[in-house]
Amino acid sequence: MEAIGSSQSCKQIDAQALAVAVFKDEKADGGLLKTLDEAVGGLISSVIQTEEFAGKAGETAYFHVSGSGLKARRLLLIGCGERDAYKAAQITQMGGTASRFLRGKNAKTIAIAPRADGEVEKIAQAVIVGAIMGLFEPDKYRTKDKENRELDRIAVVIEGADKKALQQGAERGRIIGEAVNFTRDLANEPGGFLTPTILAQRAQKVAKKFGLSIDVLDQRQMEKLGMGSLLGVSRGSDEPPKLIVMKYEPRKATRRKQNGLLALVGKGITFDSGGISLKPGENMELMKYDMTGAATVIGAMQAIAQLKPSIPVLGVAPCSENLPSGKATKPGDILTAMTGTTIEVINTDAEGRLVLADAIAYAKKLGATQIIDMATLTGAVSIALGDINTAILGTDQVLIDKVIGAGKEVGEKFWQLPLDNEYTNQIKSDIADIKNVGGKKAGTITAAAFLKEFAVDTSWAHLDIAGTAWGDTAQPYRSKGPTGVAVRTLVEFIESSARQNGN
Ligand code: BES
Ligand code: MN
Ligand code: ZN
């Protein structure tokens, strides 16, 4: 699939279908909408007059317009809500609604007119990211009734805009959109197919294709490093654990003097049954997506390798299954992490923090001074924030604010939860240094308080994506299932850090 930017007029654009943004209560009495309305013999003003279409977010009106003044033979109006609230998130959704809807009508080449104000490159990027995300379907293993239609070309049209900026935005959008869908595809894979070994192979393929260095640590290497916390989780499983370590290095010519190293660390539990503290059966099948943090790291690294920012980035993903067996870690057992910290395991279902503990420590060993970890860590986060906001917590307010700001740029929402030192009291153990559960209260925060023990002496932020990484319902702009949340924000964060670094 090709993604291009076009500065042609919407009337002239060569595509089978044209999608145009329309705002709430907008009339076709000026500008592009008027031009188009005239070209199609008043169809747009008619559908507005009859109150069939009022431009509300997610609304659509679809026409066949052959024989009209439009080169495209089909026209789709997409409601985008209030014009004042039309920002990155809405522009991206508009792109998604356009591609999903028109694919459903068997269009192969589409043009999208976003009608947004602001930087052309950013607008083009947002549209293409959305359009590509809109095409993701979770039905990979269906053999019948499969949505297997594809688009050949998506064009963003902004009449008269700078061609280079348009093209660059479209290309960036393609890279990022494909990275997000790659993460979603991994998240959607069943645990039976995507074991830690296979996940590591997928990461190796990405590294080879896009030129990243990669190192996959096996069980023996982890034993040597003393990663008793991570290995305590994988003990119950026949599938061996893997620690994926990827690195992006900017080329020497573009590299600037760099203080410190950023690491992305992502939870990679390829299936979470809860272990001996077995989960109830209801919805357990969803626990295949408990490796979304790892998939987010790999997806973000894939995008970074192509976008080539001027700063190095480390990606670390501790991968394991969490299963019960005669060898499994039991509640009451004590694990010793790589740092020497002893952990009383109260509940084997609080395994994400156990694998992250050693992964964060390892990232530090490799020189990381700034760490962002992401994990489907707690059910409690969905109770607190639902599937709208990703929880963010950490020890460096400047870093947290930057991540939240990067999220705003690309249209992803984060909400900070507090992480006062007092919460650490809840994870003190009677017989070891800490325990892996902090009681009923503030579950998302005490999970973060656990990680904080291992992130000491770094600038650290933690994203709990358990609520936002999976969509229970389909939207006009995206399928249900894995959302690929945070990939876009992390890429934006890294690029903006690189820009601040002087490039
Ligand atoms: N992977 C789960 C968290 C989760 C729950 C993610 C629902 C997505 C949807 C995690 O490993 C877990 O089981 N957490 C426990 C922690 C508890 C035992 C302290 C939880 O949230 O119930
Ligand atoms: Mn669990
Ligand atoms: Zn889990």
XYZ file of C-alpha atoms and ligand atoms in Angstrom:
527
model
C 0.000 0.000 0.000
C 1.190 3.416 -0.976
C 0.718 6.580 1.098
C 1.150 9.881 -0.675
C 0.545 13.573 -0.173
C -1.119 15.628 -2.883
C -1.439 19.380 -3.248
C -3.879 19.037 -6.144
C -7.436 20.286 -5.892
C -10.003 17.857 -4.506
C -11.915 18.135 -7.772
C -8.930 16.985 -9.795
C -7.542 14.293 -7.531
C -7.222 10.935 -9.202
C -8.809 8.449 -6.784
C -11.840 6.210 -6.824
C -13.255 7.904 -3.743
C -12.774 11.200 -1.953
C -13.363 11.600 1.798
C -13.874 15.092 3.198
C -14.042 16.314 6.802
C -17.210 18.231 7.712
C -17.653 19.998 11.039
C -20.624 20.120 13.319
C -23.465 22.300 12.009
C -21.301 23.454 9.127
C -23.050 24.684 5.993
C -21.687 24.200 2.504
C -21.640 27.951 1.987
C -17.952 28.700 1.642
C -14.474 27.427 0.897
C -13.789 23.847 -0.144
C -17.185 22.566 0.928
C -18.948 25.064 -1.310
C -16.668 24.240 -4.237
C -17.385 20.552 -3.794
C -21.101 21.141 -3.299
C -21.264 22.999 -6.580
C -19.285 20.282 -8.319
C -21.756 17.612 -7.201
C -24.913 19.569 -7.956
C -25.799 20.550 -4.384
C -25.740 17.061 -2.846
C -23.787 18.235 0.188
C -26.032 21.186 1.039
C -29.032 18.941 0.454
C -27.972 16.272 2.923
C -27.232 19.008 5.479
C -30.568 20.759 4.866
C -32.549 17.583 5.281
C -30.730 17.039 8.596
C -29.518 13.618 7.524
C -26.025 14.693 8.326
C -24.964 17.318 10.868
C -21.192 16.781 11.006
C -21.220 15.048 14.386
C -18.090 13.024 15.169
C -18.247 9.628 13.480
C -21.226 10.461 11.239
C -20.918 9.655 7.554
C -22.773 10.433 4.318
C -21.826 8.557 1.177
C -22.653 9.351 -2.465
C -21.956 8.091 -5.932
C -21.101 11.174 -7.947
C -20.137 9.918 -11.387
C -20.903 12.432 -14.086
C -20.317 15.304 -11.655
C -17.515 17.863 -11.581
C -15.425 15.556 -9.380
C -12.874 13.237 -10.884
C -13.428 10.795 -7.992
C -16.649 8.894 -8.611
C -17.562 8.517 -4.982
C -17.728 11.058 -2.205
C -17.727 10.424 1.555
C -18.500 13.160 4.067
C -17.076 12.444 7.493
C -18.473 14.217 10.537
C -15.643 15.544 12.697
C -17.495 17.337 15.510
C -16.617 20.844 16.668
C -14.033 22.600 14.545
C -12.301 24.022 17.634
C -11.772 20.535 19.037
C -10.365 19.171 15.763
C -6.852 18.197 16.873
C -4.453 15.299 16.281
C -6.759 12.658 17.804
C -9.743 13.753 15.725
C -7.723 14.108 12.521
C -6.331 10.607 13.033
C -9.816 9.237 13.660
C -11.074 10.963 10.541
C -8.364 9.180 8.522
C -9.365 5.883 10.118
C -13.061 6.338 9.394
C -12.236 7.201 5.773
C -10.095 4.129 5.115
C -12.369 1.692 6.963
C -15.548 2.954 5.387
C -14.211 3.106 1.848
C -12.480 -0.265 2.075
C -15.910 -1.597 2.997
C -17.147 -0.183 -0.310
C -14.345 -1.911 -2.170
C -12.476 1.256 -3.117
C -8.808 0.662 -3.965
C -7.530 4.194 -4.241
C -8.799 6.877 -1.891
C -8.085 10.536 -1.260
C -8.665 12.203 2.097
C -9.128 15.942 2.590
C -8.619 16.612 6.330
C -9.422 20.369 6.244
C -7.332 20.969 9.360
C -5.413 24.082 10.372
C -1.770 23.832 11.349
C 1.471 22.327 10.105
C 0.991 20.471 6.841
C 3.505 17.756 7.680
C 1.841 16.964 11.001
C -1.628 16.933 9.493
C -0.573 14.605 6.678
C 1.117 12.334 9.213
C -1.961 12.214 11.454
C -4.268 11.380 8.532
C -2.094 8.554 7.210
C -1.438 7.092 10.668
C -5.185 7.014 11.204
C -5.938 5.601 7.761
C -3.441 2.779 8.209
C -4.628 2.046 11.744
C -8.179 2.010 10.409
C -7.312 -0.905 8.147
C -6.169 -3.265 10.903
C -8.424 -6.275 11.446
C -8.005 -8.871 14.186
C -9.419 -11.692 12.015
C -6.064 -13.148 10.976
C -7.094 -16.726 11.744
C -10.501 -16.624 10.088
C -10.748 -18.688 6.947
C -14.230 -17.476 6.004
C -15.926 -14.058 6.098
C -12.560 -12.448 6.402
C -12.042 -8.748 5.826
C -9.241 -9.241 3.355
C -9.805 -6.322 1.048
C -6.878 -3.994 0.815
C -6.321 -0.470 -0.382
C -3.674 0.190 -3.025
C -3.212 3.889 -2.393
C -4.163 6.487 0.181
C -3.590 10.151 -0.626
C -3.873 13.103 1.746
C -5.038 16.122 -0.219
C -4.349 19.634 0.951
C -4.762 21.950 -1.998
C -1.814 24.251 -2.606
C 0.204 22.939 0.352
C 3.968 22.485 0.280
C 4.572 19.226 -1.573
C 7.672 18.251 0.324
C 6.006 18.715 3.715
C 2.975 16.764 2.525
C 5.030 13.896 1.186
C 7.229 13.779 4.259
C 4.218 13.739 6.565
C 2.591 10.965 4.549
C 5.761 8.876 4.643
C 6.197 9.385 8.393
C 2.546 8.493 8.832
C 3.065 5.267 6.907
C 6.076 4.292 9.019
C 4.302 5.015 12.305
C 0.941 3.547 11.263
C 2.602 0.315 10.167
C 4.551 0.139 13.437
C 1.325 0.558 15.430
C -0.360 -2.205 13.410
C 2.662 -4.441 13.885
C 2.294 -4.026 17.660
C -1.436 -4.776 17.375
C -0.789 -7.889 15.338
C 1.604 -9.204 17.989
C -0.822 -8.349 20.801
C -3.545 -10.263 19.007
C -1.512 -13.479 18.598
C -2.668 -16.404 20.707
C -0.338 -17.553 23.468
C -0.079 -20.936 21.800
C 1.484 -19.400 18.710
C 3.375 -16.489 20.201
C 5.645 -18.001 22.851
C 8.597 -16.023 24.251
C 10.823 -17.794 21.706
C 8.593 -16.790 18.778
C 8.232 -13.241 20.079
C 12.022 -12.979 20.232
C 12.217 -14.277 16.654
C 9.731 -11.629 15.541
C 11.924 -8.981 17.207
C 14.966 -10.435 15.447
C 13.210 -10.133 12.106
C 12.405 -6.476 12.782
C 15.988 -5.817 13.851
C 17.376 -7.416 10.695
C 14.942 -5.706 8.349
C 15.342 -2.208 9.776
C 18.962 -2.299 10.950
C 18.808 -2.460 14.743
C 21.199 -4.412 16.907
C 19.614 -7.159 18.956
C 20.615 -9.572 21.649
C 18.273 -12.238 22.993
C 19.282 -13.550 26.399
C 18.323 -17.145 27.138
C 17.568 -18.777 30.449
C 21.201 -19.710 31.156
C 22.400 -16.159 30.605
C 19.648 -14.859 32.864
C 20.628 -17.357 35.538
C 24.215 -16.139 35.345
C 23.010 -12.581 35.773
C 21.008 -13.610 38.827
C 17.597 -12.654 37.433
C 15.717 -14.660 40.054
C 12.652 -12.476 39.877
C 12.064 -12.993 36.145
C 13.029 -16.672 36.350
C 10.620 -17.143 39.233
C 7.808 -16.336 36.811
C 8.967 -18.640 34.012
C 9.622 -21.624 36.326
C 6.126 -23.021 35.927
C 6.284 -23.074 32.145
C 7.798 -25.519 29.661
C 8.508 -22.650 27.287
C 11.839 -20.976 28.074
C 11.892 -17.236 28.888
C 13.689 -14.726 26.670
C 15.029 -11.283 27.395
C 14.938 -9.230 24.201
C 17.429 -6.367 24.049
C 17.301 -4.116 20.984
C 19.306 -1.010 20.302
C 18.976 1.844 17.882
C 22.175 3.831 17.324
C 22.127 7.028 15.275
C 24.740 7.259 12.560
C 27.951 8.936 13.696
C 27.439 11.882 11.371
C 24.136 12.861 12.936
C 24.972 11.889 16.471
C 25.270 14.675 18.999
C 26.967 14.633 22.337
C 24.574 12.715 24.462
C 24.166 12.701 28.182
C 22.538 9.491 29.274
C 20.588 6.810 27.496
C 16.846 6.270 27.124
C 15.473 2.755 27.539
C 11.995 1.501 26.703
C 11.096 -1.541 28.795
C 7.960 -3.593 28.074
C 6.234 -6.467 29.853
C 6.169 -9.547 27.640
C 3.987 -12.153 29.308
C 2.877 -14.156 26.265
C 0.116 -15.729 28.321
C -0.905 -14.901 31.881
C -2.953 -17.640 33.514
C -2.112 -16.228 36.930
C 0.171 -19.177 37.726
C -0.591 -21.063 40.950
C -2.789 -18.095 41.914
C -4.865 -19.133 38.901
C -7.181 -16.552 37.371
C -10.905 -17.275 37.011
C -11.819 -18.681 33.580
C -13.963 -15.779 32.465
C -12.103 -13.656 29.903
C -8.871 -15.521 30.539
C -8.414 -15.826 26.761
C -7.694 -12.100 26.736
C -4.511 -12.710 28.693
C -2.786 -13.413 25.398
C -2.348 -9.646 25.193
C -0.275 -9.522 28.368
C 2.805 -9.104 26.153
C 1.544 -5.805 24.719
C 4.227 -3.829 26.588
C 6.925 -5.861 24.823
C 5.096 -5.507 21.493
C 4.943 -1.741 22.060
C 8.695 -1.614 22.595
C 9.360 -3.630 19.419
C 6.865 -1.561 17.404
C 8.347 1.728 18.621
C 11.867 0.467 17.831
C 10.698 -0.484 14.319
C 9.479 3.075 13.727
C 12.561 4.667 15.287
C 14.878 2.584 13.096
C 13.234 4.163 10.047
C 12.768 7.693 11.343
C 16.379 7.848 12.539
C 16.356 10.402 15.375
C 19.734 11.682 16.599
C 19.706 9.902 19.970
C 20.273 6.215 20.773
C 17.411 4.176 22.215
C 17.537 0.883 24.053
C 14.557 -1.494 24.002
C 14.256 -4.225 26.617
C 11.457 -6.808 26.768
C 11.359 -9.552 29.411
C 9.305 -12.382 27.915
C 7.798 -15.351 29.704
C 4.644 -17.353 30.158
C 2.917 -17.399 33.539
C 1.559 -20.902 34.046
C 0.930 -23.268 36.957
C 2.781 -26.582 37.180
C 4.603 -28.744 39.694
C 7.647 -26.544 39.206
C 5.854 -23.219 39.443
C 6.641 -20.559 42.019
C 4.176 -20.741 44.897
C 2.621 -18.004 46.985
C 4.940 -17.556 49.965
C 8.111 -18.256 47.956
C 10.985 -15.818 48.060
C 12.734 -14.664 44.884
C 16.020 -12.787 44.697
C 16.182 -10.211 41.930
C 19.328 -9.290 39.993
C 19.770 -6.299 42.294
C 19.891 -8.589 45.345
C 16.485 -7.379 46.528
C 14.463 -10.239 48.031
C 10.793 -10.509 47.075
C 8.066 -12.418 48.872
C 5.586 -13.689 46.303
C 2.138 -13.196 47.798
C 0.275 -13.796 44.570
C 1.806 -15.413 41.482
C -0.638 -13.425 39.348
C 1.279 -10.240 40.140
C 3.987 -11.481 37.754
C 4.393 -8.440 35.499
C 6.238 -6.456 38.146
C 8.493 -9.477 38.772
C 9.709 -9.719 35.187
C 9.978 -5.932 34.892
C 12.095 -5.709 38.050
C 14.979 -7.610 36.448
C 14.450 -5.982 33.051
C 14.640 -2.486 34.534
C 17.748 -3.475 36.493
C 19.282 -4.876 33.309
C 18.488 -1.704 31.347
C 20.339 0.225 34.048
C 23.274 -2.181 33.817
C 23.424 -1.405 30.096
C 23.689 2.289 30.886
C 20.094 3.509 30.824
C 19.639 6.747 32.742
C 16.102 7.447 31.584
C 13.568 4.631 31.561
C 10.007 4.427 30.304
C 8.361 1.104 30.998
C 4.982 0.002 29.700
C 2.913 -2.905 30.863
C -0.546 -4.399 31.009
C 0.155 -4.425 34.706
C -3.050 -4.139 36.719
C -6.762 -4.763 36.381
C -7.165 -1.874 38.823
C -6.173 0.662 36.191
C -9.325 -0.124 34.174
C -11.407 0.480 37.271
C -9.721 3.845 37.780
C -9.428 5.143 34.204
C -11.394 2.791 31.950
C -10.117 2.373 28.409
C -9.729 6.095 27.759
C -6.624 7.217 29.644
C -3.369 5.337 30.138
C -2.076 5.690 33.702
C 1.328 7.308 34.013
C 3.381 7.328 37.209
C 7.041 7.855 37.938
C 9.832 9.616 39.736
C 10.693 12.411 37.314
C 7.969 14.993 36.823
C 9.745 16.594 33.875
C 9.842 13.248 32.069
C 6.210 12.515 32.936
C 5.124 15.912 31.622
C 7.065 15.335 28.415
C 5.386 11.978 27.832
C 1.956 13.474 28.507
C 2.831 16.325 26.133
C 3.975 13.897 23.406
C 0.660 12.090 23.866
C -1.228 15.357 23.282
C 0.724 15.923 20.063
C -0.420 12.602 18.619
C -3.828 12.347 20.269
C -3.211 9.743 23.006
C -4.377 10.414 26.558
C -2.421 9.866 29.752
C -3.474 10.583 33.303
C -0.962 10.817 36.091
C -1.548 8.925 39.328
C 0.376 9.850 42.492
C 3.340 7.834 43.702
C 4.120 9.205 47.154
C 6.717 7.342 49.215
C 4.003 6.323 51.679
C 2.602 3.812 49.182
C 5.830 1.845 49.490
C 4.750 0.871 53.010
C 2.091 -1.322 51.431
C 4.702 -3.539 49.757
C 6.951 -4.047 52.815
C 7.255 -7.740 53.650
C 7.607 -9.366 57.064
C 10.155 -11.863 55.862
C 11.811 -10.298 52.792
C 12.671 -6.812 51.512
C 9.424 -6.359 49.626
C 6.362 -8.337 48.591
C 4.740 -8.409 45.169
C 1.246 -7.342 46.242
C 0.294 -4.250 48.195
C -3.233 -5.187 49.257
C -6.598 -4.104 47.900
C -6.059 -0.372 48.010
C -4.506 1.578 45.141
C -3.500 -1.476 43.116
C -2.088 0.435 40.160
C -0.040 2.673 42.432
C 1.410 -0.096 44.613
C 2.420 -1.997 41.452
C 4.305 1.119 40.371
C 5.759 1.489 43.892
C 7.194 -2.017 43.429
C 8.847 -1.042 40.124
C 10.155 2.150 41.679
C 12.416 0.046 43.931
C 14.255 -1.106 40.807
C 14.215 2.186 38.906
C 16.080 4.054 41.665
C 18.731 6.509 40.503
C 17.186 6.887 37.062
C 14.678 9.242 35.574
C 11.696 6.919 35.294
C 8.105 6.835 34.059
C 5.746 3.873 34.027
C 2.732 3.426 31.735
C 0.010 1.016 32.834
C -1.689 0.162 29.538
C -3.895 -2.685 30.830
C -7.044 -0.615 30.233
C -6.137 1.098 26.976
C -4.299 -1.624 25.038
C -7.516 -3.453 24.175
C -10.760 -2.065 22.738
C -13.862 -4.073 23.590
C -15.972 -2.397 20.931
C -15.293 -1.460 17.316
C -15.281 2.232 16.416
C -15.888 3.790 12.985
C -12.147 4.475 12.883
C -10.767 1.223 14.290
C -11.581 -2.423 14.790
C -12.109 -3.906 18.180
C -9.179 -5.675 19.794
C -5.610 -4.446 20.247
C -5.219 -0.673 19.970
C -1.440 -0.275 19.737
C -1.656 2.436 22.390
C 1.531 4.361 23.280
C 3.577 3.487 20.173
C 2.770 6.868 18.633
C 3.434 8.733 21.878
C 6.789 7.028 22.433
C 7.920 7.774 18.885
C 6.879 11.420 19.300
C 8.596 11.594 22.696
C 11.859 10.194 21.297
C 11.834 12.488 18.282
C 11.135 15.522 20.412
C 13.925 14.534 22.831
C 16.233 14.257 19.828
C 15.168 17.692 18.579
C 15.894 19.189 21.988
C 19.231 17.471 21.779
C 19.997 19.773 18.884
C 18.825 17.930 15.785
N -1.913 -9.087 33.417
C -2.581 -8.810 34.634
C -3.283 -7.451 34.625
C -4.426 -7.320 33.679
C -5.697 -7.593 34.097
C -4.228 -6.873 32.408
C -6.757 -7.446 33.240
C -5.278 -6.725 31.537
C -6.557 -7.001 31.950
C -1.596 -8.823 35.788
O -0.549 -9.707 35.663
C -2.379 -9.223 36.993
O -2.853 -10.323 37.019
N -2.506 -8.332 37.959
C -3.238 -8.608 39.131
C -2.432 -8.100 40.296
C -2.976 -8.530 41.629
C -2.778 -10.027 41.795
C -2.254 -7.781 42.703
C -4.582 -7.891 39.040
O -4.626 -6.786 38.520
O -5.562 -8.468 39.439
Mn -1.075 -11.637 36.312
Zn -0.002 -10.172 33.758
